[in-house]
Every structure is written in C-alpha cells, then in structure tokens.
C-alpha cells in the first residue's frame, strides 16, 4: 500500500500568492521525508529533505516544509510563488523505498 | 557533465517489438533504479540494483528485464511491447541505496507504443 498521500492533484495559484502543497505519510518505521520537483520534460530534482533535527527545513529557492509527527504531515509551503515554480511536486517517504512517492501535485502559477 | 544519463530520450515503436533503454551514471554510486511514470504522473519503482545485484523487484511483468553489466550501468530491456507500456521511464541512482540518501534522476525516456 502507498505510504504517502498528496491530497491535491492540482493547485492553481496566482503569481506572488502563498501556496501550500499537502503531503501525509503513514510509514511506521524511521521517517525520512523528501520533496522533489519535476520541471516539464525533466527528471526529478531534490527540493528539500527532513532526516532529523529541526522540524522546519528550507530550500534555496524559498520553499520550506515542516515535519509534523502528530499529524503525520510534511506539507510544502512558499510565501510568494513565481511563474518559474510551475512544475510537478512529489513527496517521498523512504521508510519503505519501494512504494514511497506520492502521486504528485501539479503547481500551476498564473500571472 | 550529465550525472545520470539515459538513452534514448524518445522511443516510438510498434506493439510486439523488443526494445532497450540504457542508463549510465558517473557519480560513483552503488545503487541504481528504474521508475515508471504513467500519464497521470504517478511514479512507481520497478527495479533497484546495488553493485550489480538485484535488490528491489516490484510487481513488473516478466517482459521487463533489467541488466547491470557494472555498477555504473543499468539497462532495461522490454520484450513484446504492449500499449500499456507507454510511459516515461526514469533511471536514478543513489550512493548506497540508504533511505536517508537523495535520488539523482535522469531526464527520462518517453516510450510510445503504437
């Protein structure tokens, strides 16, 4: 069974607006959580990851995600999006690496 | 230099044919993977090799056969192609296959079976 749920398949948002992409995990083993971004016609690239320590992790391009153990969530947020953030975003829980990617969320940033 | 490279980028073929997709990584990683991404963008692992040994073999038809001649290469051979095989196939690698490592992806091979 899939251990990661991305609740939204598509998120349309206007440029400079805030956005949250939701991810919930269900792994009962040690949790390592990743967010990847896939731009059109490209492979996935790591955006940020949570391994241990501070529950708030940040990427270099303004995204952040917070590990919430009580809610089993790792939602991705950005306070102000750009057109260039339009892409597919995937959450991964490597507790079981075989079936761990979420189904993806398409972030569509509109001018 | 491209870290994980796969060829071809596009592959259009007829049903029943046999085709191969090649993958090479120059990162010195021990572990390589094949993923299938369907038209709805759902990403599912197919195989994983660690230092030429099969580690993960998900529920994949026997028509799919991975081959790893050395730890830098993991090729995917598909026999008797079917319409449902149409998808984007991604190769990936990680240093040792540990769960706290990120994956490095190739740019994908778009397979279209007519």
XYZ file of N, CA, C and O in Angstrom, chain B residues 18-76:
236
model
N 10.692 -5.595 -29.429
C 11.579 -5.631 -28.261
C 12.471 -4.390 -28.314
O 13.029 -4.079 -29.355
N 12.591 -3.717 -27.178
C 13.415 -2.508 -27.147
C 14.205 -2.443 -25.847
O 13.847 -3.071 -24.847
N 15.275 -1.647 -25.872
C 16.101 -1.440 -24.681
C 16.296 0.040 -24.410
O 16.354 0.846 -25.338
N 16.393 0.362 -23.135
C 16.734 1.708 -22.684
C 18.002 1.586 -21.854
O 18.105 0.710 -20.992
N 18.952 2.474 -22.134
C 20.229 2.397 -21.431
C 20.347 3.510 -20.393
O 19.823 4.606 -20.578
N 21.050 3.224 -19.331
C 21.284 4.210 -18.282
C 22.700 4.090 -17.765
O 23.195 2.979 -17.499
N 23.316 5.251 -17.589
C 24.674 5.297 -17.068
C 24.781 6.423 -16.061
O 24.207 7.491 -16.249
N 25.509 6.182 -14.971
C 25.757 7.253 -14.005
C 27.260 7.355 -13.758
O 27.957 6.350 -13.655
N 27.729 8.602 -13.702
C 29.159 8.858 -13.494
C 29.438 9.436 -12.110
O 30.405 10.177 -11.915
N 28.554 9.111 -11.169
C 28.666 9.642 -9.812
C 29.383 8.685 -8.864
O 29.581 9.020 -7.696
N 29.702 7.509 -9.335
C 30.341 6.523 -8.471
C 29.372 5.881 -7.488
O 29.799 5.283 -6.497
N 28.078 5.998 -7.751
C 27.076 5.425 -6.851
C 27.021 3.909 -6.964
O 27.306 3.332 -8.015
N 26.619 3.290 -5.851
C 26.482 1.834 -5.844
C 25.091 1.366 -6.261
O 24.924 0.229 -6.681
N 24.092 2.227 -6.099
C 22.709 1.795 -6.294
C 22.051 2.537 -7.451
O 22.182 3.753 -7.565
N 21.338 1.779 -8.282
C 20.617 2.354 -9.405
C 19.186 1.821 -9.431
O 18.913 0.724 -8.907
N 18.296 2.598 -10.019
C 16.868 2.290 -10.003
C 16.255 2.534 -11.384
O 16.744 3.358 -12.160
N 15.151 1.851 -11.620
C 14.267 2.193 -12.727
C 12.885 2.497 -12.161
O 12.351 1.722 -11.361
N 12.338 3.643 -12.603
C 10.992 4.049 -12.232
C 10.154 4.194 -13.499
O 10.662 4.552 -14.552
N 8.854 3.953 -13.354
C 7.908 4.178 -14.438
C 6.947 5.279 -14.015
O 6.384 5.231 -12.913
N 6.784 6.281 -14.883
C 5.839 7.358 -14.615
C 4.723 7.311 -15.656
O 4.985 7.459 -16.848
N 3.497 7.122 -15.187
C 2.393 6.984 -16.132
C 1.860 8.357 -16.552
O 2.391 9.393 -16.145
N 0.818 8.337 -17.340
C 0.292 9.580 -17.915
C -0.287 10.517 -16.852
O -0.422 11.711 -17.083
N -0.599 9.971 -15.687
C -1.108 10.801 -14.588
C 0.003 11.235 -13.654
O -0.250 11.744 -12.563
N 1.238 11.022 -14.086
C 2.425 11.449 -13.336
C 2.720 10.584 -12.124
O 3.644 10.906 -11.363
N 1.971 9.505 -11.929
C 2.252 8.635 -10.799
C 3.572 7.912 -11.034
O 3.793 7.313 -12.092
N 4.445 7.963 -10.034
C 5.808 7.433 -10.162
C 5.930 6.161 -9.340
O 5.689 6.171 -8.136
N 6.331 5.077 -9.998
C 6.402 3.805 -9.302
C 7.727 3.113 -9.591
O 8.161 3.055 -10.745
N 8.352 2.606 -8.535
C 9.623 1.925 -8.731
C 9.396 0.581 -9.410
O 8.388 -0.094 -9.188
N 10.340 0.205 -10.264
C 10.291 -1.092 -10.927
C 11.393 -2.000 -10.383
O 11.144 -3.121 -9.952
N 12.626 -1.519 -10.434
C 13.768 -2.321 -10.013
C 14.780 -1.451 -9.285
O 14.856 -0.252 -9.487
N 15.588 -2.122 -8.466
C 16.725 -1.466 -7.849
C 17.884 -2.456 -7.829
O 17.696 -3.626 -7.495
N 19.060 -1.963 -8.183
C 20.270 -2.771 -8.148
C 21.276 -2.091 -7.238
O 21.446 -0.870 -7.267
N 21.989 -2.896 -6.444
C 23.085 -2.398 -5.643
C 24.342 -3.143 -6.048
O 24.420 -4.359 -5.872
N 25.280 -2.431 -6.613
C 26.540 -3.041 -7.039
C 26.299 -4.280 -7.896
O 26.855 -5.344 -7.644
N 25.464 -4.131 -8.864
C 25.120 -5.158 -9.865
C 24.192 -6.247 -9.351
O 23.853 -7.160 -10.097
N 23.752 -6.165 -8.111
C 22.846 -7.190 -7.584
C 21.434 -6.636 -7.443
O 21.243 -5.523 -6.950
N 20.448 -7.446 -7.836
C 19.058 -7.035 -7.746
C 18.620 -6.936 -6.295
O 18.744 -7.891 -5.528
N 18.080 -5.767 -5.914
C 17.641 -5.537 -4.545
C 16.126 -5.444 -4.469
O 15.501 -6.041 -3.605
N 15.547 -4.649 -5.347
C 14.105 -4.461 -5.375
C 13.583 -4.913 -6.727
O 14.113 -4.552 -7.760
N 12.534 -5.732 -6.688
C 11.888 -6.174 -7.911
C 10.396 -6.138 -7.653
O 9.832 -7.071 -7.094
N 9.800 -5.007 -7.989
C 8.379 -4.859 -7.734
C 7.570 -5.669 -8.723
O 8.122 -6.336 -9.596
N 6.279 -5.634 -8.586
C 5.411 -6.425 -9.445
C 5.472 -5.878 -10.866
O 4.739 -4.953 -11.228
N 6.383 -6.426 -11.625
C 6.601 -5.987 -13.001
C 6.516 -7.219 -13.900
O 7.038 -8.275 -13.536
N 5.857 -7.117 -15.047
C 5.783 -8.286 -15.945
C 7.160 -8.825 -16.301
O 8.149 -8.077 -16.373
N 7.222 -10.117 -16.527
C 8.488 -10.754 -16.886
C 9.060 -10.236 -18.197
O 10.233 -10.487 -18.509
N 8.253 -9.522 -18.955
C 8.741 -8.955 -20.219
C 9.803 -7.877 -19.963
O 10.546 -7.513 -20.861
N 9.826 -7.374 -18.740
C 10.818 -6.362 -18.381
C 12.002 -7.052 -17.712
O 11.822 -7.752 -16.700
N 13.182 -6.846 -18.247
C 14.369 -7.467 -17.662
C 15.490 -6.442 -17.537
O 15.997 -5.942 -18.531
N 15.869 -6.115 -16.313
C 16.988 -5.200 -16.110
C 18.300 -5.965 -16.218
O 18.370 -7.157 -15.899
N 19.322 -5.239 -16.677
C 20.654 -5.840 -16.738
C 21.677 -4.808 -16.291
O 21.672 -3.686 -16.773
N 22.557 -5.233 -15.405
C 23.567 -4.329 -14.873
C 24.947 -4.927 -15.130
O 25.448 -5.710 -14.324
N 25.592 -4.529 -16.227
C 26.925 -5.074 -16.534
C 27.998 -4.624 -15.553
O 28.978 -5.336 -15.332
N 27.809 -3.456 -14.976
C 28.693 -2.954 -13.923
C 27.892 -1.947 -13.115
O 26.780 -1.579 -13.504
N 28.438 -1.482 -12.024
C 27.609 -0.679 -11.119
C 27.276 0.701 -11.682
O 26.433 1.400 -11.158
N 27.935 1.097 -12.764
C 27.652 2.396 -13.373
C 26.558 2.330 -14.431
O 26.139 3.354 -14.959
N 26.123 1.137 -14.764
C 25.133 0.957 -15.823
C 23.978 0.079 -15.367
O 24.185 -0.944 -14.713
N 22.774 0.491 -15.730
C 21.594 -0.343 -15.505
C 20.670 -0.150 -16.698
O 20.070 0.908 -16.868
N 20.611 -1.165 -17.525
C 19.803 -1.106 -18.737
C 18.475 -1.826 -18.525
O 18.369 -2.736 -17.681
N 17.494 -1.412 -19.278
C 16.160 -2.009 -19.170
C 15.747 -2.542 -20.528
O 15.662 -1.787 -21.498
